[in-house]
GROMACS .gro file of C-alpha atoms in nm:
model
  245
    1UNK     CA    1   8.431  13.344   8.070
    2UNK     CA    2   8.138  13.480   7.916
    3UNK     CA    3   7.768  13.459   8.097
    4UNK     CA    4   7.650  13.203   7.881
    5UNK     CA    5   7.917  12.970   7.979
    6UNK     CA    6   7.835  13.017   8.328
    7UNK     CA    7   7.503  12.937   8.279
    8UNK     CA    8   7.565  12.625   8.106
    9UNK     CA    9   7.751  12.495   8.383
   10UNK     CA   10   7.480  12.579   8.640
   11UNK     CA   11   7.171  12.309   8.669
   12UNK     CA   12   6.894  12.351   8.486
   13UNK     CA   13   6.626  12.627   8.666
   14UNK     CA   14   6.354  12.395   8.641
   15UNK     CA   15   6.541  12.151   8.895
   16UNK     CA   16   6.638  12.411   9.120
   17UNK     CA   17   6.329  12.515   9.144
   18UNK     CA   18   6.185  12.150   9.206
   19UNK     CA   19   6.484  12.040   9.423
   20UNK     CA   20   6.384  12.373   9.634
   21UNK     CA   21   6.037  12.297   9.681
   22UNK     CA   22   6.090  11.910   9.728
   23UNK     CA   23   6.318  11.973  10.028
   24UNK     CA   24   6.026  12.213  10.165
   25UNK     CA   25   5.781  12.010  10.161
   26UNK     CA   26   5.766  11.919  10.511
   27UNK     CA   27   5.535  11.559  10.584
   28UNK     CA   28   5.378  11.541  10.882
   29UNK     CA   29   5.434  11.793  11.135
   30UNK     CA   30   5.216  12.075  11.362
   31UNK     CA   31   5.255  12.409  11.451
   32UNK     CA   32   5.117  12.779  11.586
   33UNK     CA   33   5.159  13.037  11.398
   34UNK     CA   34   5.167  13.426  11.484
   35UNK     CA   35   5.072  13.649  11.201
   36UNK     CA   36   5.149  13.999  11.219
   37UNK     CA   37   5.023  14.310  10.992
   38UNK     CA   38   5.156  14.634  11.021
   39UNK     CA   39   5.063  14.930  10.857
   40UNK     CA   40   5.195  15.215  10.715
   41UNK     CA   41   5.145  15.404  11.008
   42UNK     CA   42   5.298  15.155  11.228
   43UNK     CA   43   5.018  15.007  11.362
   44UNK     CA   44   4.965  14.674  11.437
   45UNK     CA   45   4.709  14.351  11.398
   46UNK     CA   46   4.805  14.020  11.527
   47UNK     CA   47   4.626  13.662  11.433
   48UNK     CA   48   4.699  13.337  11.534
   49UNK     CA   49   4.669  12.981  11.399
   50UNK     CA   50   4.733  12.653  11.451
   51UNK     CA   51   4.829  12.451  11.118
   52UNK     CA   52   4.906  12.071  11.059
   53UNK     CA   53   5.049  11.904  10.737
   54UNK     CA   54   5.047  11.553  10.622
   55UNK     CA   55   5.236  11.392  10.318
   56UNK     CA   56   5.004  11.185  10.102
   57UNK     CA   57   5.105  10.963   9.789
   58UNK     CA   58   5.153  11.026   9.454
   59UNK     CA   59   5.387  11.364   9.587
   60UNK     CA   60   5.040  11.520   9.741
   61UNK     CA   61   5.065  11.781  10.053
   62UNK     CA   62   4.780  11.867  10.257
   63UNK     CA   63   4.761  12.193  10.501
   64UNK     CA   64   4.460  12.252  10.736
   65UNK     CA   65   4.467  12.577  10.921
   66UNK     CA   66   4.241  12.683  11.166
   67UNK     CA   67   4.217  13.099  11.313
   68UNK     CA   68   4.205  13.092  11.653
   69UNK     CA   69   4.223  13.464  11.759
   70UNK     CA   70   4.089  13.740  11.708
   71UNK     CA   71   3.735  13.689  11.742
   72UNK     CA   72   3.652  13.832  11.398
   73UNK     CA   73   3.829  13.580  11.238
   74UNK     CA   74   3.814  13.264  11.480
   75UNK     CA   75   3.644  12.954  11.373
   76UNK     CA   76   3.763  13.069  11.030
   77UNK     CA   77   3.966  12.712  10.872
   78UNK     CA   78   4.137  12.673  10.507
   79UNK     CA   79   4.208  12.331  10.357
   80UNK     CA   80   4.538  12.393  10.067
   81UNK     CA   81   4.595  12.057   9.860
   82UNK     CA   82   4.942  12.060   9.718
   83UNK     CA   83   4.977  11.854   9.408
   84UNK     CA   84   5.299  11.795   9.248
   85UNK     CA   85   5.201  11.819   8.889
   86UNK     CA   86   4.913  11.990   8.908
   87UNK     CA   87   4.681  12.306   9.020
   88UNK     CA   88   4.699  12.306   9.410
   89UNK     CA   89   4.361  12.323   9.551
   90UNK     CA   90   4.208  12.522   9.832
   91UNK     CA   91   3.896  12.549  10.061
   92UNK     CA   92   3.808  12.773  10.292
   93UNK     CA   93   3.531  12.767  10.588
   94UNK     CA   94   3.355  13.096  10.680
   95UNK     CA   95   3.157  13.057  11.021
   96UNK     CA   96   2.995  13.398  10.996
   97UNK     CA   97   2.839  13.275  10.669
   98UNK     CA   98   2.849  12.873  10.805
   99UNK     CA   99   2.950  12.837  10.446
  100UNK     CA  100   3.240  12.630  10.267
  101UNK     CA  101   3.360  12.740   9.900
  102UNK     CA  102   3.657  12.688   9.691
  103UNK     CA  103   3.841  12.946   9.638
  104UNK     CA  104   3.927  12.926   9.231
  105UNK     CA  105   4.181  12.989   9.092
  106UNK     CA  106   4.135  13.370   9.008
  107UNK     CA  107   4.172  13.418   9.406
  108UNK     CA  108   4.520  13.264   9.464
  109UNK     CA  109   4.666  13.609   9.388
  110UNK     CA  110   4.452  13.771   9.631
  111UNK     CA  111   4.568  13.850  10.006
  112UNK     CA  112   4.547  13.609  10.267
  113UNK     CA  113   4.356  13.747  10.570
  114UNK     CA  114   4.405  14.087  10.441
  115UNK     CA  115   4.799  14.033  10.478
  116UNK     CA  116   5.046  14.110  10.214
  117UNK     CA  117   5.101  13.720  10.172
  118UNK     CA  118   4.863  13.602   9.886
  119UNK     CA  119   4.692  13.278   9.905
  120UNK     CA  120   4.929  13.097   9.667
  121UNK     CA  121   5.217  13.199   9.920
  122UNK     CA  122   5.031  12.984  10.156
  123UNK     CA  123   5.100  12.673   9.902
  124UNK     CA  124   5.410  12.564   9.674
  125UNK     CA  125   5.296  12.627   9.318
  126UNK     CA  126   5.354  12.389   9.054
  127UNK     CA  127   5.710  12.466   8.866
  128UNK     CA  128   5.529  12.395   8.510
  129UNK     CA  129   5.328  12.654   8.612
  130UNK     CA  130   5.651  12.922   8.489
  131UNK     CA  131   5.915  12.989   8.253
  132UNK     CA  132   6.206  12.963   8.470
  133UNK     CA  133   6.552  13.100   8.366
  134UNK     CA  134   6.892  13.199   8.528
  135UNK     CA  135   6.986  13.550   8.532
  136UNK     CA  136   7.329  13.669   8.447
  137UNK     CA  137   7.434  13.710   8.843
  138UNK     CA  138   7.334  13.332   8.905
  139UNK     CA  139   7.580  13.127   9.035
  140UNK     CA  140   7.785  13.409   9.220
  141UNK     CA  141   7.775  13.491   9.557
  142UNK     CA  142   7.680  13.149   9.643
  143UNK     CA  143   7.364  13.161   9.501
  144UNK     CA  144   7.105  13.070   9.179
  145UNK     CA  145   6.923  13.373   9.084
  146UNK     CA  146   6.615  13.288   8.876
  147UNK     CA  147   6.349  13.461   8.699
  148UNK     CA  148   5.996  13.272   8.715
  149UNK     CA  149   5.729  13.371   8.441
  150UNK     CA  150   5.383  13.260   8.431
  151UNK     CA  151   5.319  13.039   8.163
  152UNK     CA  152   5.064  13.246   8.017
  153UNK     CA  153   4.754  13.527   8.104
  154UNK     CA  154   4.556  13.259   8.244
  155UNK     CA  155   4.870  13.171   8.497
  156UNK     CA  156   4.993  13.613   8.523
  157UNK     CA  157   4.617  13.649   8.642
  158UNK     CA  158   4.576  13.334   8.890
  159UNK     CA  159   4.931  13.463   9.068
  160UNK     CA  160   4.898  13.837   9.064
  161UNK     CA  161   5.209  13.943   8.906
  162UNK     CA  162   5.423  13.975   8.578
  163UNK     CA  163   5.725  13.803   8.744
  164UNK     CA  164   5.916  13.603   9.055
  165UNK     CA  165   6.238  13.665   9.133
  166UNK     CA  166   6.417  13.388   9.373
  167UNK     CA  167   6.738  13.389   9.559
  168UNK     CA  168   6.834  13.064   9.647
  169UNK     CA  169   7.118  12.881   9.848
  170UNK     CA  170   7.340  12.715   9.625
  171UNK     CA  171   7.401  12.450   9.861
  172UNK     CA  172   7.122  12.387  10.025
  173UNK     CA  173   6.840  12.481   9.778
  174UNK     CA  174   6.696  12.750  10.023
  175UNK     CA  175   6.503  13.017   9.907
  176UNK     CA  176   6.627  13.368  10.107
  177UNK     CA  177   6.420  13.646   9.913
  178UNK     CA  178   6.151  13.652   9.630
  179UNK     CA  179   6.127  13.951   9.454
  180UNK     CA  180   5.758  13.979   9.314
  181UNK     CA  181   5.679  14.232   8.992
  182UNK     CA  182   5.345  14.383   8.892
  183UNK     CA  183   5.225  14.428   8.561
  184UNK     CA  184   5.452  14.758   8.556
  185UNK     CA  185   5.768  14.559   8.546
  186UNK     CA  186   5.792  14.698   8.922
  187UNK     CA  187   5.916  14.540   9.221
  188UNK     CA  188   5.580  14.567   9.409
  189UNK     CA  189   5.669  14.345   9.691
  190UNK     CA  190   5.941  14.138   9.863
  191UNK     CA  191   5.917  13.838  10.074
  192UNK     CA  192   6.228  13.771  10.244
  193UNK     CA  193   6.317  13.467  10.452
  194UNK     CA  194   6.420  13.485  10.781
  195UNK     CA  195   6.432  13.162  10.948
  196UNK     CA  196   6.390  12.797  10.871
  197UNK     CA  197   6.354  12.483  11.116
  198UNK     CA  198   6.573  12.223  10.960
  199UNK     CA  199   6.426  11.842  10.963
  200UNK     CA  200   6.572  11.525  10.856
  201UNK     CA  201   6.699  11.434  10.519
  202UNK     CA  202   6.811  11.781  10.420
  203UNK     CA  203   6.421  11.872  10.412
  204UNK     CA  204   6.362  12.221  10.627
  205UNK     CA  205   6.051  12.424  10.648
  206UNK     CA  206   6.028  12.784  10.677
  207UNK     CA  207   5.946  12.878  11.044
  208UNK     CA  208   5.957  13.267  10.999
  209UNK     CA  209   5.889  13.531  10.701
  210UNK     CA  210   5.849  13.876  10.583
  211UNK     CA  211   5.640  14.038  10.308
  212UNK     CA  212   5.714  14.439  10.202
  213UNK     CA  213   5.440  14.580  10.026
  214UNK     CA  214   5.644  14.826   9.815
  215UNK     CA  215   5.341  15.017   9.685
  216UNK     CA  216   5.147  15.035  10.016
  217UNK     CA  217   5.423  15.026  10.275
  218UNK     CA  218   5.262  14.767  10.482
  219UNK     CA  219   5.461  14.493  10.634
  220UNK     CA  220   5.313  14.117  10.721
  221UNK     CA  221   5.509  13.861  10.899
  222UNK     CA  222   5.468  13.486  10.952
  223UNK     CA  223   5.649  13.334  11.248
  224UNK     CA  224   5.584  12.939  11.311
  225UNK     CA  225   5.616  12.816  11.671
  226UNK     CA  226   5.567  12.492  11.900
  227UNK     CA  227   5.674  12.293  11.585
  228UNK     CA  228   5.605  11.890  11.648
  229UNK     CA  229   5.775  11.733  11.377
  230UNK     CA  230   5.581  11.363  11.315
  231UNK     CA  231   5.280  11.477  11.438
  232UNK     CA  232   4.963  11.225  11.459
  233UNK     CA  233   4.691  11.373  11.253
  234UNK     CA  234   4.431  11.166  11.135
  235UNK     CA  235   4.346  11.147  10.801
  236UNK     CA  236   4.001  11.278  10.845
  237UNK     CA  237   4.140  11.638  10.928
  238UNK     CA  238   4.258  11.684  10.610
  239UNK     CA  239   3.917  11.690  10.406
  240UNK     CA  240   3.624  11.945  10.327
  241UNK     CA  241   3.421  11.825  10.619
  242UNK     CA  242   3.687  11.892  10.882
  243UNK     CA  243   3.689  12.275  10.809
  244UNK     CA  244   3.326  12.313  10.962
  245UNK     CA  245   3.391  12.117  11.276
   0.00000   0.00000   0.00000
């Protein structure tokens, strides 16, 4: 059997891609979060947060997360708007400067508090936003391996990178690695999945993960705890005003 045939009998990429990031997308729930950076020289930074997420209609996701430690970054509170068809939005409160701004979208490929996670790792991109294909190895192993493009420069500059490669459970639409390209055609960094908190209905979040830099050598990892799944939030946390409060 040739590879094309065995990609015609694998689903489209475009719903695996949406299936995958429909089951992640968690409604409302709470957690802390521990995020660690480590550098080349095996040193270490830790900060903490506490995050809370609330489904809204018309397939829209809201995440407010507020720094709690250390001092140089507590107070400090992001607002990410996750919109199923189009450009996720994202705020971000900065009480040194007692200022709120967007941050556009030429910043979403930039690091989150100086982590090697970016800021649009910290939402789930639109799947128009790439060209999504299967490579010849997907569907073996027990798993869809597919190549993510941006749609064009505009998209390649907003993300950061040339190319996405995911690795995701064939039957349960989890993504285990991402494989992230620079402008070389590099790998320039991995994110690899190490743990997910399952919830009803198939849905799951990811409670734990790691980002290589390949280029730099430093290591961050996000690990979610004290998750309370049906949270009460109020509606009022999840807007621009909330992050100065």
């Amino acid at each position: 059997m040739t590879i094309l045939q065995v990609s015609a009998q694998l689903p489209e990429p475009e719903f695996i891609m949406d299936k995958s990031r429909e089951l992640s997308i968690a409604g409302t729930m709470s957690a802390d979060i521990t995020l660690t950076i480590t550098e080349k020289n095996g040193s270490t930074r830790i900060r903490r947060f506490a995050m809370s997420t609330k489904s809204f209609p018309e397939g829209v996701e809201k995440r407010y997360i507020k720094f709690l430690s250390p001092p140089d970054v507590k107070g400090t509170a992001m607002l990410i708007i996750d919109n199923l068809k189009t450009a996720d939005e994202m705020w971000i409160y900065l009480p040194a400067l007692k200022k709120t701004r967007r941050i556009v979208s030429s910043e979403k490929g930039k690091s989150f508090m100086n982590s090697e996670f970016t800021n649009a790792d910290m939402s789930s991109p639109p799947v128009s936003d790439f060209v999504h294909k299967h490579l010849p190895q997907s569907g073996s192993n027990n798993q869809f391996v597919i190549e993510s493009i941006p749609v064009d420069e505009d998209k390649e500059d907003e993300y950061d990178y040339s190319k996405k490669i995911s690795y995701i459970d064939m039957d349960d639409y989890q993504v285990h690695r991402m494989e992230i390209y620079n402008f070389d055609n590099n790998i320039s960094k991995i994110i690899e999945i190490k743990e997910f908190h399952d919830l009803p209905g198939g849905k799951f979040i990811v409670s734990e993960m790691l980002s290589s830099n390949l280029i730099t050598n430093r290591k961050s990892e996000i690990k979610m705890t004290n998750i309370v799944e049906g949270a009460k939030v109020d509606d009022s946390v999840f807007s621009i005003q909330s992050l100065e409060r």
